[in-house]
Tab-separated table of C-alpha atoms and ligand atoms in Angstrom:
chain	number	residue	atom	x	y	z
A	1	MET	CA	128.550	115.081	60.574
A	2	GLY	CA	129.611	115.885	57.007
A	3	PHE	CA	129.789	113.074	54.439
A	4	PHE	CA	133.494	113.032	54.388
A	5	SER	CA	134.001	112.848	58.128
A	6	ALA	CA	131.289	110.167	58.306
A	7	ILE	CA	133.240	108.067	55.811
A	8	LYS	CA	136.525	108.781	57.513
A	9	SER	CA	135.362	107.766	60.944
A	10	GLY	CA	133.370	104.872	59.477
A	11	LEU	CA	136.431	103.442	57.789
A	12	GLN	CA	138.705	103.794	60.812
A	13	LYS	CA	138.968	100.054	61.514
A	14	THR	CA	139.605	99.182	57.890
A	15	ARG	CA	142.225	101.895	57.649
A	16	ASP	CA	143.958	100.566	60.754
A	17	ALA	CA	143.910	97.024	59.386
A	18	LEU	CA	145.209	98.060	55.984
A	19	LEU	CA	147.860	100.391	57.248
A	20	GLY	CA	148.747	99.053	60.665
A	21	GLU	CA	151.385	96.655	59.452
A	22	LEU	CA	152.437	98.693	56.505
A	23	LYS	CA	155.180	100.522	58.386
A	24	GLY	CA	156.879	97.245	59.213
A	25	ILE	CA	156.553	96.054	55.635
A	26	VAL	CA	157.737	99.084	53.692
A	27	GLY	CA	159.648	101.055	56.304
A	28	ALA	CA	162.978	99.273	55.985
A	29	GLY	CA	165.098	100.307	53.007
A	30	LYS	CA	164.443	99.484	49.383
A	31	ILE	CA	161.244	97.874	48.214
A	32	THR	CA	161.993	94.342	47.098
A	33	ASP	CA	159.942	91.513	45.645
A	34	GLU	CA	159.727	90.144	49.158
A	35	THR	CA	158.305	93.406	50.471
A	36	LEU	CA	155.639	93.266	47.788
A	37	GLU	CA	154.783	89.663	48.529
A	38	ASP	CA	154.391	90.468	52.224
A	39	LEU	CA	152.213	93.400	51.339
A	40	GLU	CA	150.100	91.324	48.982
A	41	GLU	CA	149.520	88.724	51.666
A	42	HIS	CA	148.623	91.421	54.138
A	43	LEU	CA	146.103	92.982	51.749
A	44	ILE	CA	144.477	89.630	51.038
A	45	LYS	CA	144.165	88.983	54.760
A	46	ALA	CA	142.577	92.404	55.147
A	47	ASP	CA	139.870	91.211	52.709
A	48	VAL	CA	140.782	93.493	49.865
A	49	GLY	CA	140.306	90.445	47.638
A	50	VAL	CA	142.909	88.609	45.626
A	51	ASP	CA	142.391	90.551	42.409
A	52	ALA	CA	142.502	93.954	44.058
A	53	ALA	CA	145.544	92.946	46.137
A	54	PHE	CA	147.351	91.942	42.912
A	55	LEU	CA	146.494	95.223	41.240
A	56	LEU	CA	147.648	97.301	44.187
A	57	THR	CA	150.956	95.478	44.527
A	58	ASP	CA	151.457	95.431	40.750
A	59	ALA	CA	151.198	99.195	40.738
A	60	LEU	CA	153.967	99.248	43.336
A	61	ARG	CA	156.031	96.764	41.356
A	62	GLU	CA	155.901	99.132	38.415
A	63	ASN	CA	156.537	102.318	40.313
A	64	ALA	CA	158.419	101.446	43.456
A	65	LEU	CA	160.448	98.256	43.051
A	66	GLY	CA	164.078	98.825	43.992
A	67	LYS	CA	163.385	102.304	45.341
A	68	SER	CA	163.496	103.563	48.899
A	69	LEU	CA	160.107	105.186	49.244
A	70	THR	CA	158.496	106.581	52.330
A	71	GLU	CA	155.341	105.000	53.636
A	72	LYS	CA	153.502	108.057	52.426
A	73	GLU	CA	154.749	107.632	48.867
A	74	VAL	CA	153.787	103.964	48.878
A	75	LEU	CA	150.321	104.801	50.139
A	76	SER	CA	149.853	107.423	47.515
A	77	ILE	CA	150.617	104.897	44.743
A	78	MET	CA	148.174	102.438	46.301
A	79	ARG	CA	145.532	105.103	46.634
A	80	ASP	CA	145.766	106.068	42.964
A	81	GLU	CA	145.460	102.432	41.935
A	82	ALA	CA	142.499	101.851	44.258
A	83	GLU	CA	140.783	104.850	42.744
A	84	ARG	CA	141.274	103.444	39.260
A	85	LEU	CA	139.639	100.222	40.393
A	86	LEU	CA	136.477	101.913	41.624
A	87	GLN	CA	133.708	103.584	39.673
A	88	ASP	CA	131.313	106.267	40.677
A	89	PRO	CA	127.697	105.181	40.229
A	90	PRO	CA	125.716	106.910	37.498
A	91	PRO	CA	123.664	109.801	38.902
A	92	PHE	CA	120.467	108.704	40.606
A	93	GLU	CA	117.475	109.909	38.621
A	94	LEU	CA	113.760	109.478	39.123
A	95	LYS	CA	112.577	107.408	36.173
A	96	GLY	CA	108.917	107.318	36.989
A	97	SER	CA	106.233	108.874	39.048
A	98	PRO	CA	106.624	107.189	41.421
A	99	HIS	CA	110.107	105.762	41.044
A	100	VAL	CA	109.998	102.294	42.599
A	101	ILE	CA	112.993	100.768	44.386
A	102	LEU	CA	113.002	97.164	45.582
A	103	VAL	CA	115.505	96.489	48.369
A	104	ILE	CA	116.729	92.913	48.766
A	105	GLY	CA	119.430	91.002	50.627
A	106	VAL	CA	120.044	88.234	53.140
A	107	ASN	CA	118.731	88.534	56.676
A	108	GLY	CA	120.419	91.050	58.900
A	109	ALA	CA	122.264	92.755	56.034
A	110	GLY	CA	120.715	96.114	56.887
A	111	LYS	CA	117.804	96.400	54.434
A	112	THR	CA	115.263	97.895	56.809
A	113	THR	CA	117.737	100.339	58.342
A	114	THR	CA	118.915	101.384	54.894
A	115	ILE	CA	115.322	102.031	53.798
A	116	GLY	CA	114.803	104.206	56.873
A	117	LYS	CA	117.943	106.179	56.116
A	118	LEU	CA	117.052	106.515	52.434
A	119	ALA	CA	113.528	107.689	53.254
A	120	SER	CA	114.956	110.381	55.485
A	121	ARG	CA	117.472	111.481	52.883
A	122	PHE	CA	114.939	111.591	50.035
A	123	ALA	CA	112.447	113.423	52.262
A	124	SER	CA	115.069	116.005	53.144
A	125	GLU	CA	115.520	116.591	49.408
A	126	GLY	CA	111.823	117.468	49.246
A	127	LYS	CA	110.654	114.170	47.776
A	128	LYS	CA	107.482	112.489	48.904
A	129	VAL	CA	108.347	108.958	49.981
A	130	MET	CA	106.283	105.797	50.375
A	131	ILE	CA	107.621	102.830	52.335
A	132	ALA	CA	106.154	99.355	51.753
A	133	ALA	CA	106.441	96.751	54.504
A	134	GLY	CA	107.210	93.856	52.185
A	135	ASP	CA	108.850	91.841	54.956
A	136	THR	CA	105.693	90.281	56.324
A	137	PHE	CA	107.556	87.474	58.001
A	138	ARG	CA	107.651	88.961	61.493
A	139	ALA	CA	105.359	91.516	63.119
A	140	ALA	CA	108.442	93.099	64.689
A	141	ALA	CA	109.868	93.730	61.230
A	142	ILE	CA	106.744	95.647	60.222
A	143	GLU	CA	106.878	97.736	63.394
A	144	GLN	CA	110.586	98.444	62.996
A	145	LEU	CA	109.871	99.808	59.540
A	146	GLU	CA	106.859	101.795	60.695
A	147	ALA	CA	109.050	103.553	63.255
A	148	TRP	CA	111.504	104.525	60.519
A	149	ALA	CA	108.623	105.774	58.353
A	150	GLU	CA	107.383	107.979	61.183
A	151	ARG	CA	110.817	109.425	61.802
A	152	SER	CA	111.224	110.440	58.188
A	153	GLY	CA	107.613	111.490	57.658
A	154	ALA	CA	107.164	108.911	54.922
A	155	GLU	CA	103.874	107.350	53.864
A	156	PHE	CA	103.585	103.736	54.939
A	157	VAL	CA	101.709	100.704	53.640
A	158	ARG	CA	101.535	97.495	55.632
A	159	HIS	CA	99.446	94.362	55.810
A	160	GLN	CA	99.143	91.775	58.552
A	161	GLU	CA	102.033	89.599	59.592
A	162	GLY	CA	102.230	86.550	57.345
A	163	SER	CA	100.404	88.166	54.426
A	164	ASP	CA	101.641	88.115	50.855
A	165	PRO	CA	104.565	90.535	50.278
A	166	ALA	CA	103.588	90.873	46.622
A	167	ALA	CA	100.169	92.195	47.669
A	168	VAL	CA	101.820	94.743	49.978
A	169	ALA	CA	104.087	95.925	47.169
A	170	PHE	CA	101.149	96.139	44.771
A	171	ASP	CA	99.039	98.156	47.197
A	172	ALA	CA	101.961	100.442	48.058
A	173	CYS	CA	102.465	101.266	44.384
A	174	ALA	CA	98.761	102.035	43.980
A	175	ALA	CA	98.727	104.188	47.114
A	176	ALA	CA	101.910	105.969	46.032
A	177	LYS	CA	100.310	106.868	42.700
A	178	ALA	CA	97.121	108.042	44.375
A	179	ARG	CA	99.002	110.149	46.928
A	180	GLY	CA	101.467	111.615	44.449
A	181	CYS	CA	104.588	110.045	45.936
A	182	ASP	CA	107.889	110.482	44.135
A	183	ILE	CA	109.593	107.364	45.450
A	184	VAL	CA	108.478	103.958	46.724
A	185	LEU	CA	110.923	101.953	48.848
A	186	VAL	CA	109.923	98.299	49.173
A	187	ASP	CA	111.391	96.337	52.081
A	188	THR	CA	111.668	92.557	51.775
A	189	ALA	CA	112.355	89.594	54.007
A	190	GLY	CA	115.853	88.208	54.228
A	191	ARG	CA	115.118	84.985	56.000
A	192	LEU	CA	112.837	82.343	54.569
A	193	HIS	CA	112.877	78.578	54.846
A	194	ASN	CA	115.411	78.344	52.101
A	195	LYS	CA	117.081	80.307	49.352
A	196	ASP	CA	114.882	78.993	46.537
A	197	TYR	CA	111.799	80.056	48.419
A	198	LEU	CA	113.218	83.517	49.001
A	199	MET	CA	114.045	83.958	45.317
A	200	GLU	CA	110.577	82.690	44.436
A	201	GLU	CA	108.927	85.179	46.780
A	202	LEU	CA	111.010	88.081	45.463
A	203	SER	CA	110.236	87.110	41.872
A	204	LYS	CA	106.559	87.203	42.680
A	205	VAL	CA	106.925	90.679	44.194
A	206	VAL	CA	108.543	91.877	40.964
A	207	ARG	CA	105.974	90.148	38.760
A	208	VAL	CA	103.021	91.588	40.629
A	209	MET	CA	104.454	95.113	40.722
A	210	ARG	CA	104.810	94.972	36.956
A	211	LYS	CA	101.070	94.660	36.650
A	212	HIS	CA	101.014	98.374	37.496
A	213	ASP	CA	103.760	99.288	35.114
A	214	ALA	CA	106.217	97.146	33.170
A	215	ALA	CA	108.997	99.506	34.273
A	216	TYR	CA	108.514	98.644	37.962
A	217	PRO	CA	110.714	98.309	39.919
A	218	HIS	CA	112.993	100.918	38.352
A	219	ASP	CA	115.768	99.852	40.675
A	220	ILE	CA	116.648	96.682	42.530
A	221	TRP	CA	119.256	97.414	45.163
A	222	LEU	CA	121.079	94.639	46.966
A	223	VAL	CA	122.123	95.331	50.544
A	224	LEU	CA	125.366	93.636	51.600
A	225	ASP	CA	126.767	93.403	55.093
A	226	GLY	CA	130.272	94.833	54.754
A	227	THR	CA	131.522	92.735	57.661
A	228	THR	CA	131.069	89.536	55.672
A	229	GLY	CA	134.010	90.310	53.404
A	230	GLN	CA	134.387	87.928	50.491
A	231	ASN	CA	131.106	86.182	51.187
A	232	ALA	CA	129.364	89.332	50.004
A	233	ILE	CA	130.577	88.629	46.487
A	234	ASN	CA	129.074	85.154	46.425
A	235	GLN	CA	125.787	86.527	47.699
A	236	THR	CA	125.758	89.153	44.990
A	237	LYS	CA	126.324	86.605	42.266
A	238	ILE	CA	123.430	84.489	43.519
A	239	PHE	CA	121.002	87.418	43.643
A	240	HIS	CA	122.211	88.867	40.371
A	241	LYS	CA	121.474	85.593	38.602
A	242	SER	CA	117.794	85.953	39.489
A	243	PHE	CA	117.422	89.740	39.481
A	244	PRO	CA	118.973	92.482	37.393
A	245	LEU	CA	120.593	94.421	40.220
A	246	THR	CA	120.989	98.117	39.499
A	247	GLY	CA	122.896	99.025	42.618
A	248	ILE	CA	124.615	97.787	45.735
A	249	VAL	CA	124.518	99.151	49.266
A	250	VAL	CA	127.373	98.078	51.544
A	251	THR	CA	126.454	98.490	55.212
A	252	LYS	CA	128.251	98.309	58.563
A	253	LEU	CA	131.553	99.537	57.254
A	254	ASP	CA	132.019	101.273	60.602
A	255	GLY	CA	132.038	97.998	62.496
A	256	THR	CA	134.579	96.138	60.436
A	257	ALA	CA	138.192	95.971	59.421
A	258	ARG	CA	137.000	94.419	56.160
A	259	GLY	CA	135.968	97.588	54.337
A	260	GLY	CA	138.626	96.772	51.780
A	261	SER	CA	136.147	94.230	50.454
A	262	VAL	CA	134.452	97.161	48.732
A	263	LEU	CA	137.459	97.194	46.399
A	264	SER	CA	136.891	93.559	45.688
A	265	ILE	CA	133.123	93.960	45.210
A	266	ALA	CA	133.685	96.839	42.820
A	267	GLY	CA	136.494	95.064	41.022
A	268	SER	CA	134.761	91.764	40.417
A	269	LEU	CA	131.198	92.854	39.690
A	270	ARG	CA	129.862	95.347	37.236
A	271	ILE	CA	127.167	96.636	39.528
A	272	PRO	CA	127.560	100.166	40.833
A	273	ILE	CA	127.959	100.654	44.561
A	274	ARG	CA	125.416	103.376	45.324
A	275	TRP	CA	125.498	103.843	49.072
A	276	ILE	CA	127.581	102.876	52.039
A	277	GLY	CA	126.395	102.516	55.616
A	278	VAL	CA	128.857	103.804	58.187
A	279	GLY	CA	126.788	103.638	61.361
A	280	GLU	CA	123.334	102.920	62.730
A	281	ARG	CA	122.157	106.521	62.865
A	282	ILE	CA	119.756	107.911	60.320
A	283	ASP	CA	122.407	110.194	58.801
A	284	GLN	CA	125.017	107.450	58.535
A	285	LEU	CA	124.283	106.353	54.999
A	286	VAL	CA	126.389	108.193	52.460
A	287	PRO	CA	126.407	108.201	48.680
A	288	PHE	CA	129.329	106.227	47.360
A	289	ASP	CA	131.990	108.460	45.884
A	290	LYS	CA	135.167	106.712	44.856
A	291	GLN	CA	137.442	109.591	45.645
A	292	GLU	CA	136.018	110.142	49.101
A	293	PHE	CA	136.072	106.422	49.763
A	294	VAL	CA	139.691	106.043	48.777
A	295	GLU	CA	140.649	109.082	50.797
A	296	GLY	CA	138.783	107.563	53.729
A	297	LEU	CA	140.901	104.436	53.352
A	298	PHE	CA	144.259	106.102	52.981
A	299	GLU	CA	144.097	109.783	53.722
A	300	ASN	CA	144.498	109.921	57.485
A	301	ALA	CA	147.639	107.925	57.204
A	302	LEU	CA	148.863	110.203	54.443
A	303	SER	CA	148.211	113.389	56.338
A	304	ASP	CA	149.367	112.051	59.719
A	305	ASN	CA	152.824	111.309	58.449
B	401	LIG	N1	127.040	99.723	62.683
B	401	LIG	C1	126.136	99.652	61.725
B	401	LIG	N2	125.031	98.913	61.916
B	401	LIG	C2	124.128	98.846	60.929
B	401	LIG	C3	124.290	99.532	59.698
B	401	LIG	N3	123.214	99.243	58.919
B	401	LIG	C4	122.423	98.429	59.646
B	401	LIG	N4	122.961	98.173	60.855
B	401	LIG	C5	122.452	97.315	61.948
B	401	LIG	O1	122.328	95.983	61.483
B	401	LIG	C6	121.261	95.325	62.140
B	401	LIG	C7	120.354	94.666	61.115
B	401	LIG	O2	119.753	95.689	60.349
B	401	LIG	P1	118.340	95.538	59.643
B	401	LIG	O3	118.120	96.805	58.896
B	401	LIG	O4	117.302	95.106	60.593
B	401	LIG	O5	118.668	94.349	58.635
B	401	LIG	P2	117.662	93.611	57.632
B	401	LIG	O6	118.434	93.292	56.399
B	401	LIG	O7	116.432	94.393	57.457
B	401	LIG	O8	117.380	92.271	58.458
B	401	LIG	P3	116.135	91.247	58.285
B	401	LIG	O9	114.893	92.062	58.214
B	401	LIG	O10	116.211	90.364	59.486
B	401	LIG	O11	116.391	90.484	57.022
B	401	LIG	C8	120.575	96.381	62.968
B	401	LIG	O12	120.989	96.261	64.297
B	401	LIG	C9	121.061	97.705	62.372
B	401	LIG	O13	121.088	98.744	63.299
B	401	LIG	C10	125.502	100.312	59.509
B	401	LIG	O14	125.762	100.926	58.474
B	401	LIG	N5	126.367	100.326	60.567
B	402	LIG	MG1	114.453	93.945	57.773
């Protein structure tokens, strides 16, 4: 599946939710203040976020109020505004040899799956990848990751269940250097007794990695479950307070009508969205591209009309 069709099919539910009621709202005669209020409410319910919903309807207020526009024309105004709201991430560059990426997020967000997908992608680009099993909480978690490492041909460092994640990360960095790896992907636990403990454990992982090199980790990517809508923003703020996040991965956009929350995440936080997950398969992680994303949200409806 090409990137674009992966995004398009992944965003199907969101597109339906965003556009399903639109016909009823804008289809009848001139666009009035009431039409725009209905639309705004609909967008907020579809988890686009209050700020993004305001911006989208404001764009219509400026360009469409009092006019009889087709649904297609309305969508095209919304699409342009949505595109203005989003930003493409800066190009991903290897900043070290190896380049170390710490992957964090709450339990079940999709960290381990994302690491598997990333390992496969980087390997297919000819990079030598090391995966570190930094979620030592459950034996099953280590095995899940090992299976992903095998599938992508990545190097793999693990310790016993219950061992110190910081030690795993440290050893993985040493092994990656010794084996000439280009990239280290460090998995982490999402579930610990409480949030403070989790932050403490992650801080220790970072601290210990820096004993190799003060530049480690070059990236800290936060994985967010796209089905959690607005809650994702609160999570990001909490993690960002403790860690300088350099990128966000939004997963499970295929399973949700709440993909519009990406607009809200992008609009309210200054952290680039790097990747989006649009399915469980290894090839269903795609680089975030604002134009493709916005077309995935609106394009079918535009071309079907
Ligand atoms: N549909 C869909 N499912 C996904 C996607 N990404 C991950 N998943 C599923 O989400 C579930 C949780 O994924 P994991 O990768 O285990 O999540 P995690 O963050 O590592 O979870 P913990 O290790 O428990 O903290 C799995 O069933 C994955 O297959 C995605 O983009 N789309
Ligand atoms: Mg995991």
